[in-house]
Each structure stands twice: as C-alpha cells, then as structure tokens.
C-alpha cells in the first residue's frame, strides 16, 4: 500500500499520453477496458460488477473517473478517486517523530497536510485503479503519475491528507523519480492456485477500498 503525502513537482510526460476527466459517454469504453484487464487477474471482476457498486457506493459515477489515453484515443489506464469517509473513519492515535516534526514546520512546508493526534485521516482511495497490462513498466508508471497529477489538481489541498493506492513489488507502478513524496506500507497478499493454472496473469486485482 502506498500513501502519497504531497506532490513535490508536477510530472512531465515523456510519452504521448493524455489524461482527462471522464464523461458520461465514456462509460462503455471504461467498462470494456476494466473487463478486459480484470478478467485475467486474480480476484478480477467483470463489467457486470459496476451496476452493483454504483448502487452501493456513494459518488460511484462514471463522470468521476479519470482516464489516460494513448495517441489513438484508446484508454490505457483509469481510476475512480473515492473517499472511504461515508463507510469508515480513520482516526490517528499517535504520530511518528518525523511526522510531528513536519507538522511543526507547517508554515515552511504548506504543501504537506499532516493530521494531528485524535484527528481523522482524510484520504482519497484510487479505486478501480487499472493500467493496461500490455504496456511496458515505464509507460505504466507514467500513466499512474499522470493520474496523480490530475487528482492533485482536482481536489483542494486542504480537503485531504494523502492519496492511497495498492501497488505490488513484482510490477511496481509507483513513480521512481522524486515527483511525489510517498510512504510505502508493506503488506502480504497470499494466493493459492493450481500449478498448471495459466489463466491468471500479473498482479492480483486488489481493490484498495477493502483496506
């Protein structure tokens, strides 16, 4: 699990990808992209899952998605930024010394928004985070960096403390360059499959909303 605490500088794209807020007419393309990518992943879901989530999740709307497109206009990555606050609240009980120090430097580091003890941790989950499995890892990382760029622009900085998403060491998408200050929290995710089972590929389709 990765918590993005702040944007140090805007990511500059190297490839011809463009990032944009989704529109209502993008629904079929987004669901088709998720369906194609998820059905080959462990714990992946199909497009039939979306109607159920739309009914149960607050603010689960196609227009809230963010998508990355390749030069041909094809979707190669997407996410639905979502706050878990309606379902749960995370209360900070105590802070590590480093974070206490950062809070004391708030006037010097205004771009860092760290909650204090007994305060709610307001995070934005990158739900439905999906990057095309056919992309080389460097292009996949760029897709995630572009998504983070737009999220930082979309939400007022004082409305959240961090952005949270799931990442995996075997195929890590976290940007390598120092564009974002990130806190990585290791978690173990165990799976069991038949030795000859080749239907499941890549990282599991772990939904960060489950955390």
Short mmCIF file of N, CA and C in Angstrom, two decimals, residues 27-116:
data_model
loop_
_atom_site.label_atom_id
_atom_site.label_comp_id
_atom_site.label_asym_id
_atom_site.label_seq_id
_atom_site.Cartn_x
_atom_site.Cartn_y
_atom_site.Cartn_z
N UNK A 27 -18.60 5.68 -20.69
CA UNK A 27 -18.98 4.54 -19.85
C UNK A 27 -18.64 3.20 -20.49
N UNK A 28 -19.10 2.96 -21.72
CA UNK A 28 -18.88 1.67 -22.36
C UNK A 28 -17.40 1.37 -22.54
N UNK A 29 -16.63 2.39 -22.91
CA UNK A 29 -15.21 2.19 -23.14
C UNK A 29 -14.47 1.89 -21.83
N UNK A 30 -14.84 2.59 -20.76
CA UNK A 30 -14.21 2.35 -19.46
C UNK A 30 -14.53 0.94 -18.95
N UNK A 31 -15.80 0.55 -19.01
CA UNK A 31 -16.20 -0.76 -18.51
C UNK A 31 -15.60 -1.88 -19.37
N UNK A 32 -15.49 -1.65 -20.67
CA UNK A 32 -14.87 -2.65 -21.54
C UNK A 32 -13.37 -2.81 -21.21
N UNK A 33 -12.70 -1.68 -20.95
CA UNK A 33 -11.28 -1.71 -20.59
C UNK A 33 -11.09 -2.47 -19.26
N UNK A 34 -11.90 -2.14 -18.26
CA UNK A 34 -11.80 -2.82 -16.97
C UNK A 34 -12.08 -4.32 -17.12
N UNK A 35 -13.07 -4.66 -17.92
CA UNK A 35 -13.45 -6.05 -18.12
C UNK A 35 -12.30 -6.84 -18.75
N UNK A 36 -11.68 -6.27 -19.78
CA UNK A 36 -10.59 -6.95 -20.48
C UNK A 36 -9.38 -7.17 -19.58
N UNK A 37 -9.07 -6.17 -18.75
CA UNK A 37 -7.90 -6.27 -17.89
C UNK A 37 -8.15 -7.13 -16.65
N UNK A 38 -9.33 -7.00 -16.08
CA UNK A 38 -9.62 -7.66 -14.81
C UNK A 38 -9.86 -9.15 -14.95
N UNK A 39 -10.40 -9.58 -16.05
CA UNK A 39 -10.79 -10.98 -16.16
C UNK A 39 -9.60 -11.94 -16.22
N UNK A 40 -8.39 -11.43 -16.43
CA UNK A 40 -7.20 -12.29 -16.43
C UNK A 40 -6.40 -12.13 -15.13
N UNK A 41 -6.94 -11.37 -14.17
CA UNK A 41 -6.25 -11.14 -12.91
C UNK A 41 -6.93 -11.90 -11.77
N UNK A 42 -6.14 -12.31 -10.81
CA UNK A 42 -6.69 -12.94 -9.62
C UNK A 42 -7.61 -11.95 -8.89
N UNK A 43 -8.82 -12.39 -8.56
CA UNK A 43 -9.83 -11.57 -7.90
C UNK A 43 -10.35 -10.44 -8.82
N UNK A 44 -10.12 -10.59 -10.10
CA UNK A 44 -10.65 -9.59 -11.04
C UNK A 44 -12.16 -9.69 -11.14
N UNK A 45 -12.77 -8.66 -11.65
CA UNK A 45 -14.23 -8.63 -11.77
C UNK A 45 -14.59 -8.26 -13.21
N UNK A 46 -15.83 -8.47 -13.58
CA UNK A 46 -16.28 -8.14 -14.92
C UNK A 46 -17.12 -6.87 -14.88
N UNK A 47 -17.49 -6.40 -16.06
CA UNK A 47 -18.26 -5.15 -16.14
C UNK A 47 -19.62 -5.26 -15.46
N UNK A 48 -20.08 -6.49 -15.20
CA UNK A 48 -21.37 -6.68 -14.51
C UNK A 48 -21.31 -6.26 -13.05
N UNK A 49 -20.09 -6.07 -12.52
CA UNK A 49 -19.93 -5.65 -11.13
C UNK A 49 -20.24 -4.17 -10.96
N UNK A 50 -20.07 -3.38 -12.01
CA UNK A 50 -20.24 -1.94 -11.91
C UNK A 50 -21.64 -1.52 -11.46
N UNK A 51 -22.73 -2.07 -12.02
CA UNK A 51 -24.08 -1.66 -11.56
C UNK A 51 -24.27 -1.86 -10.06
N UNK A 52 -23.71 -2.94 -9.51
CA UNK A 52 -23.85 -3.18 -8.07
C UNK A 52 -23.11 -2.13 -7.27
N UNK A 53 -21.87 -1.82 -7.69
CA UNK A 53 -21.10 -0.81 -6.97
C UNK A 53 -21.76 0.57 -7.09
N UNK A 54 -22.32 0.84 -8.23
CA UNK A 54 -22.94 2.14 -8.45
C UNK A 54 -24.12 2.35 -7.51
N UNK A 55 -24.80 1.28 -7.17
CA UNK A 55 -25.94 1.36 -6.26
C UNK A 55 -25.51 1.51 -4.80
N UNK A 56 -24.39 0.85 -4.44
CA UNK A 56 -23.98 0.78 -3.05
C UNK A 56 -22.99 1.87 -2.65
N UNK A 57 -22.04 2.18 -3.53
CA UNK A 57 -21.00 3.15 -3.21
C UNK A 57 -21.53 4.57 -3.41
N UNK A 58 -21.23 5.44 -2.48
CA UNK A 58 -21.57 6.84 -2.68
C UNK A 58 -20.60 7.45 -3.69
N UNK A 59 -21.10 8.31 -4.55
CA UNK A 59 -20.29 9.01 -5.55
C UNK A 59 -19.64 8.06 -6.57
N UNK A 60 -20.22 6.88 -6.77
CA UNK A 60 -19.71 5.97 -7.80
C UNK A 60 -20.36 6.33 -9.12
N UNK A 61 -19.73 7.22 -9.84
CA UNK A 61 -20.27 7.71 -11.10
C UNK A 61 -19.17 7.70 -12.16
N UNK A 62 -19.55 7.40 -13.39
CA UNK A 62 -18.58 7.36 -14.49
C UNK A 62 -17.89 8.71 -14.63
N UNK A 63 -18.62 9.80 -14.43
CA UNK A 63 -18.06 11.13 -14.61
C UNK A 63 -16.96 11.46 -13.59
N UNK A 64 -16.84 10.66 -12.53
CA UNK A 64 -15.81 10.89 -11.52
C UNK A 64 -14.52 10.11 -11.83
N UNK A 65 -14.56 9.26 -12.85
CA UNK A 65 -13.37 8.55 -13.26
C UNK A 65 -12.36 9.51 -13.88
N UNK A 66 -11.10 9.12 -13.81
CA UNK A 66 -10.03 9.80 -14.55
C UNK A 66 -9.41 8.75 -15.47
N UNK A 67 -9.19 9.11 -16.73
CA UNK A 67 -8.66 8.15 -17.69
C UNK A 67 -7.39 8.69 -18.35
N UNK A 68 -6.54 7.76 -18.77
CA UNK A 68 -5.36 8.09 -19.56
C UNK A 68 -5.55 7.44 -20.93
N UNK A 69 -5.31 8.20 -21.98
CA UNK A 69 -5.49 7.69 -23.34
C UNK A 69 -4.15 7.71 -24.10
N UNK A 70 -4.01 6.76 -25.02
CA UNK A 70 -2.83 6.74 -25.87
C UNK A 70 -3.07 7.67 -27.07
N UNK A 71 -2.08 7.85 -27.95
CA UNK A 71 -2.25 8.77 -29.08
C UNK A 71 -3.46 8.46 -29.98
N UNK A 72 -3.89 7.19 -29.98
CA UNK A 72 -5.05 6.80 -30.80
C UNK A 72 -6.37 7.03 -30.09
N UNK A 73 -6.32 7.50 -28.84
CA UNK A 73 -7.55 7.76 -28.08
C UNK A 73 -8.03 6.57 -27.27
N UNK A 74 -7.27 5.48 -27.28
CA UNK A 74 -7.66 4.28 -26.54
C UNK A 74 -7.30 4.44 -25.07
N UNK A 75 -8.19 4.01 -24.17
CA UNK A 75 -7.93 4.08 -22.73
C UNK A 75 -6.86 3.05 -22.36
N UNK A 76 -5.82 3.52 -21.67
CA UNK A 76 -4.75 2.62 -21.23
C UNK A 76 -4.62 2.60 -19.71
N UNK A 77 -5.37 3.46 -19.03
CA UNK A 77 -5.35 3.47 -17.56
C UNK A 77 -6.56 4.25 -17.06
N UNK A 78 -7.02 3.92 -15.86
CA UNK A 78 -8.15 4.66 -15.28
C UNK A 78 -8.16 4.46 -13.77
N UNK A 79 -8.87 5.33 -13.10
CA UNK A 79 -9.12 5.18 -11.66
C UNK A 79 -10.34 6.00 -11.28
N UNK A 80 -10.95 5.62 -10.18
CA UNK A 80 -12.08 6.36 -9.63
C UNK A 80 -11.67 6.84 -8.23
N UNK A 81 -11.22 8.09 -8.09
CA UNK A 81 -10.87 8.61 -6.76
C UNK A 81 -12.10 8.62 -5.86
N UNK A 82 -11.96 8.08 -4.67
CA UNK A 82 -13.12 7.90 -3.79
C UNK A 82 -12.69 8.01 -2.33
N UNK A 83 -13.49 8.69 -1.55
CA UNK A 83 -13.21 8.82 -0.12
C UNK A 83 -13.96 7.74 0.65
N UNK A 84 -13.27 7.03 1.54
CA UNK A 84 -13.95 6.00 2.34
C UNK A 84 -14.75 6.57 3.50
N UNK A 85 -14.71 7.89 3.68
CA UNK A 85 -15.34 8.54 4.84
C UNK A 85 -16.80 8.13 5.06
N UNK A 86 -17.64 7.98 4.01
CA UNK A 86 -19.03 7.59 4.28
C UNK A 86 -19.13 6.20 4.92
N UNK A 87 -18.13 5.34 4.69
CA UNK A 87 -18.18 3.98 5.22
C UNK A 87 -17.38 3.82 6.50
N UNK A 88 -16.28 4.56 6.62
CA UNK A 88 -15.45 4.43 7.82
C UNK A 88 -14.61 5.69 8.01
N UNK A 89 -14.13 5.87 9.22
CA UNK A 89 -13.24 6.98 9.52
C UNK A 89 -11.97 6.42 10.17
N UNK A 90 -10.84 6.92 9.72
CA UNK A 90 -9.55 6.51 10.26
C UNK A 90 -9.06 7.60 11.21
N UNK A 91 -8.94 7.27 12.48
CA UNK A 91 -8.51 8.25 13.48
C UNK A 91 -7.04 8.02 13.83
N UNK A 92 -6.26 9.08 13.77
CA UNK A 92 -4.83 8.99 14.10
C UNK A 92 -4.68 8.98 15.62
N UNK A 93 -4.08 7.93 16.15
CA UNK A 93 -3.89 7.83 17.60
C UNK A 93 -2.59 8.48 18.05
N UNK A 94 -1.55 8.28 17.27
CA UNK A 94 -0.27 8.92 17.59
C UNK A 94 0.55 9.07 16.31
N UNK A 95 1.48 9.98 16.34
CA UNK A 95 2.30 10.27 15.17
C UNK A 95 3.75 9.88 15.40
N UNK A 96 4.41 9.31 14.37
CA UNK A 96 5.86 9.08 14.47
C UNK A 96 6.58 10.42 14.60
N UNK A 97 7.76 10.40 15.13
CA UNK A 97 8.51 11.63 15.38
C UNK A 97 8.68 12.46 14.10
N UNK A 98 8.95 11.80 12.99
CA UNK A 98 9.17 12.52 11.72
C UNK A 98 7.94 13.34 11.34
N UNK A 99 6.75 12.76 11.50
CA UNK A 99 5.53 13.47 11.15
C UNK A 99 5.24 14.60 12.14
N UNK A 100 5.59 14.41 13.40
CA UNK A 100 5.45 15.50 14.37
C UNK A 100 6.33 16.68 13.97
N UNK A 101 7.53 16.35 13.50
CA UNK A 101 8.46 17.38 13.06
C UNK A 101 7.92 18.13 11.86
N UNK A 102 7.36 17.38 10.92
CA UNK A 102 6.79 18.01 9.72
C UNK A 102 5.64 18.93 10.08
N UNK A 103 4.79 18.49 11.01
CA UNK A 103 3.67 19.34 11.43
C UNK A 103 4.15 20.65 12.05
N UNK A 104 5.27 20.59 12.77
CA UNK A 104 5.80 21.81 13.39
C UNK A 104 6.38 22.77 12.35
N UNK A 105 6.64 22.25 11.15
CA UNK A 105 7.17 23.08 10.06
C UNK A 105 6.08 23.45 9.05
N UNK A 106 4.85 23.46 9.49
CA UNK A 106 3.73 23.65 8.57
C UNK A 106 3.83 24.96 7.79
N UNK A 107 4.31 26.00 8.43
CA UNK A 107 4.42 27.29 7.74
C UNK A 107 5.50 27.26 6.66
N UNK A 108 6.51 26.43 6.89
CA UNK A 108 7.60 26.32 5.92
C UNK A 108 7.24 25.33 4.81
N UNK A 109 6.46 24.30 5.17
CA UNK A 109 6.07 23.25 4.22
C UNK A 109 4.56 23.20 4.09
N UNK A 110 3.94 24.23 3.51
CA UNK A 110 2.48 24.29 3.44
C UNK A 110 1.86 23.23 2.53
N UNK A 111 2.67 22.65 1.63
CA UNK A 111 2.14 21.64 0.71
C UNK A 111 1.95 20.30 1.40
N UNK A 112 2.48 20.14 2.63
CA UNK A 112 2.27 18.93 3.41
C UNK A 112 1.10 19.15 4.37
N UNK A 113 0.14 18.25 4.33
CA UNK A 113 -1.03 18.37 5.18
C UNK A 113 -1.11 17.12 6.05
N UNK A 114 -0.56 17.19 7.25
CA UNK A 114 -0.47 16.04 8.15
C UNK A 114 -1.47 16.20 9.30
N UNK A 115 -2.33 15.19 9.54
CA UNK A 115 -3.28 15.30 10.65
C UNK A 115 -2.58 15.15 11.99
N UNK A 116 -3.19 15.70 13.03
CA UNK A 116 -2.64 15.57 14.37
C UNK A 116 -3.26 14.40 15.11
#
